[in-house]
């Protein structure tokens, strides 16, 4: 099956999951995760009319997306990988949504740069719900304070929360936990769920699912 077929199948599964959860389909967006894939692979997805994409590395995205953004209008590019402060300038110049804000230093650098470039950039606070050492995201206990800093002091456009559950754990617990943190902070958006668990994430309130493999196929293993 081609990539366009995969995409429509994922969209269909999202519809079914939304219906089963009694949720409005229009409150659930699909971020097509195109990391590792080339411009030529991404184009057919753009040709179907899909416009929301996710990339995890600033430098890689810079190599392919300026041309694609030029060729297709209304593209909305999400950064879903960790961001270092020395890449903030490039990230703000290219991405429309940054989903991985997880520390005050990064938040402050983003706020400054967004003002300098006068761009509209939405952000998500990433929460490390499994408290894994190797994973990005603020600790759950730090989330309220970081949200407050971003929203109230730095006046960032905080859309919601994002998480990547530990690979070997039942993701639903993490989805429910993220939803709880969002709720007590009055945030309405939840970026959670990937190829293996996006239907479950929708049952737990995901408003944005990030799907790569189910659309583009297996990513080549790193050499
Ligand atoms: C790669 C990636 C995804 C997509 O994962 P798949 O399992 O390929 O759907 C989603 N979110 C993040 C943060 C990723 O890095």
PDB file of C-alpha atoms and ligand atoms in Angstrom:
ATOM      1  CA  UNK A   1       0.000   0.000   0.000  1.00  0.00           C
ATOM      2  CA  UNK A   2       1.111   3.514  -0.751  1.00  0.00           C
ATOM      3  CA  UNK A   3       1.636   6.288   1.724  1.00  0.00           C
ATOM      4  CA  UNK A   4      -1.561   8.078   0.719  1.00  0.00           C
ATOM      5  CA  UNK A   5      -3.510   4.886   1.463  1.00  0.00           C
ATOM      6  CA  UNK A   6      -1.818   4.550   4.822  1.00  0.00           C
ATOM      7  CA  UNK A   7      -2.752   8.134   5.603  1.00  0.00           C
ATOM      8  CA  UNK A   8      -6.399   7.625   4.798  1.00  0.00           C
ATOM      9  CA  UNK A   9      -6.438   4.461   6.865  1.00  0.00           C
ATOM     10  CA  UNK A  10      -4.999   6.280   9.865  1.00  0.00           C
ATOM     11  CA  UNK A  11      -7.575   9.032   9.408  1.00  0.00           C
ATOM     12  CA  UNK A  12     -10.298   6.413   9.294  1.00  0.00           C
ATOM     13  CA  UNK A  13      -9.058   4.817  12.525  1.00  0.00           C
ATOM     14  CA  UNK A  14      -9.030   8.242  14.154  1.00  0.00           C
ATOM     15  CA  UNK A  15     -12.650   8.728  13.088  1.00  0.00           C
ATOM     16  CA  UNK A  16     -13.625   5.388  14.579  1.00  0.00           C
ATOM     17  CA  UNK A  17     -11.794   6.039  17.825  1.00  0.00           C
ATOM     18  CA  UNK A  18     -13.424   9.457  18.103  1.00  0.00           C
ATOM     19  CA  UNK A  19     -16.844   7.997  17.504  1.00  0.00           C
ATOM     20  CA  UNK A  20     -16.336   5.256  20.084  1.00  0.00           C
ATOM     21  CA  UNK A  21     -15.199   7.840  22.607  1.00  0.00           C
ATOM     22  CA  UNK A  22     -18.124  10.081  21.775  1.00  0.00           C
ATOM     23  CA  UNK A  23     -15.787  12.851  20.773  1.00  0.00           C
ATOM     24  CA  UNK A  24     -16.006  15.485  18.100  1.00  0.00           C
ATOM     25  CA  UNK A  25     -13.627  14.573  15.271  1.00  0.00           C
ATOM     26  CA  UNK A  26     -12.749  18.190  14.575  1.00  0.00           C
ATOM     27  CA  UNK A  27     -11.092  18.530  17.971  1.00  0.00           C
ATOM     28  CA  UNK A  28      -8.509  15.856  17.081  1.00  0.00           C
ATOM     29  CA  UNK A  29      -5.619  16.748  14.797  1.00  0.00           C
ATOM     30  CA  UNK A  30      -3.182  14.391  13.121  1.00  0.00           C
ATOM     31  CA  UNK A  31       0.488  15.304  13.092  1.00  0.00           C
ATOM     32  CA  UNK A  32       2.178  13.269  10.351  1.00  0.00           C
ATOM     33  CA  UNK A  33       5.663  12.561  11.682  1.00  0.00           C
ATOM     34  CA  UNK A  34       7.997  12.830   8.703  1.00  0.00           C
ATOM     35  CA  UNK A  35      11.346  12.624  10.494  1.00  0.00           C
ATOM     36  CA  UNK A  36      14.038  10.765   8.543  1.00  0.00           C
ATOM     37  CA  UNK A  37      11.918  10.804   5.372  1.00  0.00           C
ATOM     38  CA  UNK A  38      12.899  12.794   2.311  1.00  0.00           C
ATOM     39  CA  UNK A  39      11.130  15.623   0.535  1.00  0.00           C
ATOM     40  CA  UNK A  40      10.114  13.176  -2.210  1.00  0.00           C
ATOM     41  CA  UNK A  41       8.419  10.903   0.318  1.00  0.00           C
ATOM     42  CA  UNK A  42       6.633  13.773   2.046  1.00  0.00           C
ATOM     43  CA  UNK A  43       5.254  15.425  -1.108  1.00  0.00           C
ATOM     44  CA  UNK A  44       2.538  12.813  -1.819  1.00  0.00           C
ATOM     45  CA  UNK A  45       1.146  13.418   1.654  1.00  0.00           C
ATOM     46  CA  UNK A  46       1.069  17.162   1.007  1.00  0.00           C
ATOM     47  CA  UNK A  47      -0.612  16.418  -2.321  1.00  0.00           C
ATOM     48  CA  UNK A  48      -3.517  14.773  -0.479  1.00  0.00           C
ATOM     49  CA  UNK A  49      -4.111  18.095   1.260  1.00  0.00           C
ATOM     50  CA  UNK A  50      -2.638  17.127   4.605  1.00  0.00           C
ATOM     51  CA  UNK A  51      -0.815  20.058   6.195  1.00  0.00           C
ATOM     52  CA  UNK A  52       0.278  19.199   9.736  1.00  0.00           C
ATOM     53  CA  UNK A  53       3.685  17.569  10.085  1.00  0.00           C
ATOM     54  CA  UNK A  54       6.117  16.764  12.865  1.00  0.00           C
ATOM     55  CA  UNK A  55       9.910  16.670  12.835  1.00  0.00           C
ATOM     56  CA  UNK A  56      12.250  15.874  15.699  1.00  0.00           C
ATOM     57  CA  UNK A  57      15.464  17.594  14.641  1.00  0.00           C
ATOM     58  CA  UNK A  58      15.865  21.241  13.787  1.00  0.00           C
ATOM     59  CA  UNK A  59      18.756  20.748  11.397  1.00  0.00           C
ATOM     60  CA  UNK A  60      17.090  17.947   9.460  1.00  0.00           C
ATOM     61  CA  UNK A  61      13.874  19.950   9.159  1.00  0.00           C
ATOM     62  CA  UNK A  62      15.838  22.939   7.873  1.00  0.00           C
ATOM     63  CA  UNK A  63      17.135  20.793   5.055  1.00  0.00           C
ATOM     64  CA  UNK A  64      13.732  19.916   3.615  1.00  0.00           C
ATOM     65  CA  UNK A  65      10.927  22.099   4.934  1.00  0.00           C
ATOM     66  CA  UNK A  66      11.765  25.607   3.675  1.00  0.00           C
ATOM     67  CA  UNK A  67      11.286  24.337   0.092  1.00  0.00           C
ATOM     68  CA  UNK A  68       8.145  22.397   0.970  1.00  0.00           C
ATOM     69  CA  UNK A  69       6.676  25.385   2.808  1.00  0.00           C
ATOM     70  CA  UNK A  70       7.405  27.445  -0.261  1.00  0.00           C
ATOM     71  CA  UNK A  71       5.633  24.960  -2.521  1.00  0.00           C
ATOM     72  CA  UNK A  72       2.591  24.285  -0.327  1.00  0.00           C
ATOM     73  CA  UNK A  73       0.636  26.876   1.612  1.00  0.00           C
ATOM     74  CA  UNK A  74      -0.782  26.585   5.133  1.00  0.00           C
ATOM     75  CA  UNK A  75       1.791  24.024   6.263  1.00  0.00           C
ATOM     76  CA  UNK A  76       1.916  23.709  10.040  1.00  0.00           C
ATOM     77  CA  UNK A  77       5.197  22.291  11.227  1.00  0.00           C
ATOM     78  CA  UNK A  78       5.573  20.893  14.753  1.00  0.00           C
ATOM     79  CA  UNK A  79       8.869  20.331  16.533  1.00  0.00           C
ATOM     80  CA  UNK A  80       8.450  17.120  18.527  1.00  0.00           C
ATOM     81  CA  UNK A  81      12.077  16.452  19.480  1.00  0.00           C
ATOM     82  CA  UNK A  82      14.215  18.008  22.173  1.00  0.00           C
ATOM     83  CA  UNK A  83      15.385  21.572  21.594  1.00  0.00           C
ATOM     84  CA  UNK A  84      18.720  22.995  22.675  1.00  0.00           C
ATOM     85  CA  UNK A  85      18.908  26.686  23.442  1.00  0.00           C
ATOM     86  CA  UNK A  86      21.555  27.240  20.756  1.00  0.00           C
ATOM     87  CA  UNK A  87      19.017  26.121  18.138  1.00  0.00           C
ATOM     88  CA  UNK A  88      16.178  28.337  19.334  1.00  0.00           C
ATOM     89  CA  UNK A  89      16.684  30.941  16.635  1.00  0.00           C
ATOM     90  CA  UNK A  90      16.432  28.415  13.813  1.00  0.00           C
ATOM     91  CA  UNK A  91      13.523  26.606  15.477  1.00  0.00           C
ATOM     92  CA  UNK A  92      11.466  29.781  15.883  1.00  0.00           C
ATOM     93  CA  UNK A  93      12.163  30.695  12.276  1.00  0.00           C
ATOM     94  CA  UNK A  94      10.838  27.416  10.912  1.00  0.00           C
ATOM     95  CA  UNK A  95       8.380  25.746  13.292  1.00  0.00           C
ATOM     96  CA  UNK A  96       4.809  26.846  13.931  1.00  0.00           C
ATOM     97  CA  UNK A  97       4.389  24.765  17.070  1.00  0.00           C
ATOM     98  CA  UNK A  98       7.109  23.689  19.493  1.00  0.00           C
ATOM     99  CA  UNK A  99       5.906  20.715  21.528  1.00  0.00           C
ATOM    100  CA  UNK A 100       8.952  20.106  23.677  1.00  0.00           C
ATOM    101  CA  UNK A 101       9.278  23.060  26.041  1.00  0.00           C
ATOM    102  CA  UNK A 102      10.499  21.463  29.260  1.00  0.00           C
ATOM    103  CA  UNK A 103      12.630  23.907  31.241  1.00  0.00           C
ATOM    104  CA  UNK A 104      12.657  27.565  32.254  1.00  0.00           C
ATOM    105  CA  UNK A 105      15.881  28.402  30.415  1.00  0.00           C
ATOM    106  CA  UNK A 106      14.456  27.136  27.124  1.00  0.00           C
ATOM    107  CA  UNK A 107      11.136  28.871  27.736  1.00  0.00           C
ATOM    108  CA  UNK A 108      12.880  32.203  28.341  1.00  0.00           C
ATOM    109  CA  UNK A 109      15.048  31.838  25.239  1.00  0.00           C
ATOM    110  CA  UNK A 110      11.959  31.025  23.153  1.00  0.00           C
ATOM    111  CA  UNK A 111      10.021  33.982  24.508  1.00  0.00           C
ATOM    112  CA  UNK A 112      12.865  36.336  23.606  1.00  0.00           C
ATOM    113  CA  UNK A 113      13.341  34.907  20.131  1.00  0.00           C
ATOM    114  CA  UNK A 114       9.628  34.840  19.308  1.00  0.00           C
ATOM    115  CA  UNK A 115       9.546  38.538  20.118  1.00  0.00           C
ATOM    116  CA  UNK A 116      12.655  39.279  18.046  1.00  0.00           C
ATOM    117  CA  UNK A 117      11.302  37.441  15.001  1.00  0.00           C
ATOM    118  CA  UNK A 118       7.739  38.550  15.661  1.00  0.00           C
ATOM    119  CA  UNK A 119       6.426  35.124  14.707  1.00  0.00           C
ATOM    120  CA  UNK A 120       3.366  33.333  15.986  1.00  0.00           C
ATOM    121  CA  UNK A 121       4.530  30.129  17.599  1.00  0.00           C
ATOM    122  CA  UNK A 122       2.374  27.864  19.754  1.00  0.00           C
ATOM    123  CA  UNK A 123       4.010  25.776  22.433  1.00  0.00           C
ATOM    124  CA  UNK A 124       3.315  22.620  24.390  1.00  0.00           C
ATOM    125  CA  UNK A 125       4.918  21.834  27.709  1.00  0.00           C
ATOM    126  CA  UNK A 126       6.417  18.350  27.541  1.00  0.00           C
ATOM    127  CA  UNK A 127       5.943  16.329  30.718  1.00  0.00           C
ATOM    128  CA  UNK A 128       8.137  13.320  31.464  1.00  0.00           C
ATOM    129  CA  UNK A 129       5.266  11.357  32.958  1.00  0.00           C
ATOM    130  CA  UNK A 130       7.374   8.217  33.421  1.00  0.00           C
ATOM    131  CA  UNK A 131      10.230  10.189  35.033  1.00  0.00           C
ATOM    132  CA  UNK A 132      12.709   8.476  32.711  1.00  0.00           C
ATOM    133  CA  UNK A 133      16.298   9.742  32.893  1.00  0.00           C
ATOM    134  CA  UNK A 134      16.940   9.627  29.166  1.00  0.00           C
ATOM    135  CA  UNK A 135      13.726  11.340  28.171  1.00  0.00           C
ATOM    136  CA  UNK A 136      12.946  15.021  27.741  1.00  0.00           C
ATOM    137  CA  UNK A 137      10.113  16.727  29.547  1.00  0.00           C
ATOM    138  CA  UNK A 138       9.775  18.374  32.925  1.00  0.00           C
ATOM    139  CA  UNK A 139       9.033  16.227  35.944  1.00  0.00           C
ATOM    140  CA  UNK A 140       5.331  16.016  36.745  1.00  0.00           C
ATOM    141  CA  UNK A 141       5.970  17.814  40.046  1.00  0.00           C
ATOM    142  CA  UNK A 142       7.479  20.776  38.163  1.00  0.00           C
ATOM    143  CA  UNK A 143       4.758  21.058  35.554  1.00  0.00           C
ATOM    144  CA  UNK A 144       2.430  23.540  37.257  1.00  0.00           C
ATOM    145  CA  UNK A 145       5.259  25.978  37.899  1.00  0.00           C
ATOM    146  CA  UNK A 146       6.639  25.734  34.362  1.00  0.00           C
ATOM    147  CA  UNK A 147       3.173  26.210  32.870  1.00  0.00           C
ATOM    148  CA  UNK A 148       2.683  29.285  35.044  1.00  0.00           C
ATOM    149  CA  UNK A 149       6.034  30.734  34.019  1.00  0.00           C
ATOM    150  CA  UNK A 150       5.395  30.204  30.306  1.00  0.00           C
ATOM    151  CA  UNK A 151       1.843  31.449  30.312  1.00  0.00           C
ATOM    152  CA  UNK A 152       1.789  34.243  32.841  1.00  0.00           C
ATOM    153  CA  UNK A 153       5.288  35.657  33.015  1.00  0.00           C
ATOM    154  CA  UNK A 154       6.640  34.954  29.538  1.00  0.00           C
ATOM    155  CA  UNK A 155       3.302  35.335  27.740  1.00  0.00           C
ATOM    156  CA  UNK A 156       4.003  32.368  25.530  1.00  0.00           C
ATOM    157  CA  UNK A 157       1.096  30.918  23.597  1.00  0.00           C
ATOM    158  CA  UNK A 158       0.745  27.746  25.677  1.00  0.00           C
ATOM    159  CA  UNK A 159      -1.552  25.384  23.806  1.00  0.00           C
ATOM    160  CA  UNK A 160      -1.339  22.363  26.057  1.00  0.00           C
ATOM    161  CA  UNK A 161       0.746  19.434  27.252  1.00  0.00           C
ATOM    162  CA  UNK A 162       2.684  16.707  25.467  1.00  0.00           C
ATOM    163  CA  UNK A 163       4.054  13.359  26.660  1.00  0.00           C
ATOM    164  CA  UNK A 164       5.832  10.256  25.384  1.00  0.00           C
ATOM    165  CA  UNK A 165       4.995   7.336  27.698  1.00  0.00           C
ATOM    166  CA  UNK A 166       7.707   4.791  28.590  1.00  0.00           C
ATOM    167  CA  UNK A 167       7.910   2.134  25.873  1.00  0.00           C
ATOM    168  CA  UNK A 168       7.237  -0.851  28.140  1.00  0.00           C
ATOM    169  CA  UNK A 169       4.401   0.563  30.204  1.00  0.00           C
ATOM    170  CA  UNK A 170       0.669   0.721  29.681  1.00  0.00           C
ATOM    171  CA  UNK A 171       0.353   4.117  27.967  1.00  0.00           C
ATOM    172  CA  UNK A 172      -3.182   4.782  29.184  1.00  0.00           C
ATOM    173  CA  UNK A 173      -1.992   5.518  32.713  1.00  0.00           C
ATOM    174  CA  UNK A 174       0.304   8.178  31.325  1.00  0.00           C
ATOM    175  CA  UNK A 175      -2.396   9.619  29.089  1.00  0.00           C
ATOM    176  CA  UNK A 176      -4.760   9.899  32.052  1.00  0.00           C
ATOM    177  CA  UNK A 177      -2.019  11.481  34.166  1.00  0.00           C
ATOM    178  CA  UNK A 178      -1.227  14.081  31.505  1.00  0.00           C
ATOM    179  CA  UNK A 179      -4.907  14.898  31.145  1.00  0.00           C
ATOM    180  CA  UNK A 180      -5.156  15.473  34.884  1.00  0.00           C
ATOM    181  CA  UNK A 181      -2.220  17.907  34.901  1.00  0.00           C
ATOM    182  CA  UNK A 182      -3.720  19.788  31.948  1.00  0.00           C
ATOM    183  CA  UNK A 183      -7.118  19.971  33.594  1.00  0.00           C
ATOM    184  CA  UNK A 184      -5.919  21.448  36.845  1.00  0.00           C
ATOM    185  CA  UNK A 185      -4.037  24.083  34.858  1.00  0.00           C
ATOM    186  CA  UNK A 186      -6.942  24.946  32.593  1.00  0.00           C
ATOM    187  CA  UNK A 187      -5.197  23.726  29.427  1.00  0.00           C
ATOM    188  CA  UNK A 188      -7.354  22.135  26.757  1.00  0.00           C
ATOM    189  CA  UNK A 189      -4.894  20.506  24.372  1.00  0.00           C
ATOM    190  CA  UNK A 190      -3.148  17.168  24.774  1.00  0.00           C
ATOM    191  CA  UNK A 191      -0.496  15.928  22.336  1.00  0.00           C
ATOM    192  CA  UNK A 192      -0.237  12.199  23.023  1.00  0.00           C
ATOM    193  CA  UNK A 193      -0.423   8.934  21.133  1.00  0.00           C
ATOM    194  CA  UNK A 194       1.808   7.542  18.364  1.00  0.00           C
ATOM    195  CA  UNK A 195       1.416   4.740  15.789  1.00  0.00           C
ATOM    196  CA  UNK A 196       1.010   2.023  18.415  1.00  0.00           C
ATOM    197  CA  UNK A 197      -1.378   3.747  20.764  1.00  0.00           C
ATOM    198  CA  UNK A 198      -3.124   6.704  19.165  1.00  0.00           C
ATOM    199  CA  UNK A 199      -6.570   5.131  19.411  1.00  0.00           C
ATOM    200  CA  UNK A 200      -6.103   4.655  23.151  1.00  0.00           C
ATOM    201  CA  UNK A 201      -4.819   8.223  23.427  1.00  0.00           C
ATOM    202  CA  UNK A 202      -7.995   9.485  21.759  1.00  0.00           C
ATOM    203  CA  UNK A 203     -10.074   7.620  24.338  1.00  0.00           C
ATOM    204  CA  UNK A 204      -8.112   9.472  27.024  1.00  0.00           C
ATOM    205  CA  UNK A 205      -8.655  12.864  25.477  1.00  0.00           C
ATOM    206  CA  UNK A 206      -5.810  13.410  22.998  1.00  0.00           C
ATOM    207  CA  UNK A 207      -6.441  16.449  20.805  1.00  0.00           C
ATOM    208  CA  UNK A 208      -3.316  15.811  18.754  1.00  0.00           C
ATOM    209  CA  UNK A 209      -1.816  12.449  17.814  1.00  0.00           C
ATOM    210  CA  UNK A 210       1.691  12.147  16.360  1.00  0.00           C
ATOM    211  CA  UNK A 211       1.836   9.317  13.858  1.00  0.00           C
ATOM    212  CA  UNK A 212       4.915   8.360  11.818  1.00  0.00           C
ATOM    213  CA  UNK A 213       5.339   4.652  11.121  1.00  0.00           C
ATOM    214  CA  UNK A 214       1.673   3.931  10.396  1.00  0.00           C
ATOM    215  CA  UNK A 215       1.785   6.543   7.620  1.00  0.00           C
ATOM    216  CA  UNK A 216       5.325   6.428   6.218  1.00  0.00           C
ATOM    217  CA  UNK A 217       6.270   2.827   7.083  1.00  0.00           C
ATOM    218  CA  UNK A 218       9.186   1.645   9.189  1.00  0.00           C
ATOM    219  CA  UNK A 219      11.979   4.145   9.527  1.00  0.00           C
ATOM    220  CA  UNK A 220      15.374   2.831   8.425  1.00  0.00           C
ATOM    221  CA  UNK A 221      17.468   1.835  11.429  1.00  0.00           C
ATOM    222  CA  UNK A 222      20.303   4.173  12.268  1.00  0.00           C
ATOM    223  CA  UNK A 223      23.627   2.921  10.932  1.00  0.00           C
TER     224      UNK A 223
HETATM  225  C1  LIG B   1       8.978   9.511  16.087  1.00  0.00           C
HETATM  226  C2  LIG B   1       8.011  10.124  17.017  1.00  0.00           C
HETATM  227  C3  LIG B   1       6.633   9.877  16.893  1.00  0.00           C
HETATM  228  C4  LIG B   1       6.049   8.938  15.848  1.00  0.00           C
HETATM  229  O1  LIG B   1       6.258   7.615  16.247  1.00  0.00           O
HETATM  230  P1  LIG B   1       5.643   6.394  15.397  1.00  0.00           P
HETATM  231  O2  LIG B   1       5.687   5.275  16.343  1.00  0.00           O
HETATM  232  O3  LIG B   1       6.532   6.229  14.214  1.00  0.00           O
HETATM  233  O4  LIG B   1       4.272   6.777  15.024  1.00  0.00           O
HETATM  234  C5  LIG B   1       5.776  10.534  17.751  1.00  0.00           C
HETATM  235  N1  LIG B   1       6.221  11.374  18.704  1.00  0.00           N
HETATM  236  C6  LIG B   1       7.531  11.632  18.855  1.00  0.00           C
HETATM  237  C7  LIG B   1       7.965  12.573  19.903  1.00  0.00           C
HETATM  238  C8  LIG B   1       8.467  11.014  18.029  1.00  0.00           C
HETATM  239  O5  LIG B   1       9.769  11.280  18.200  1.00  0.00           O
END
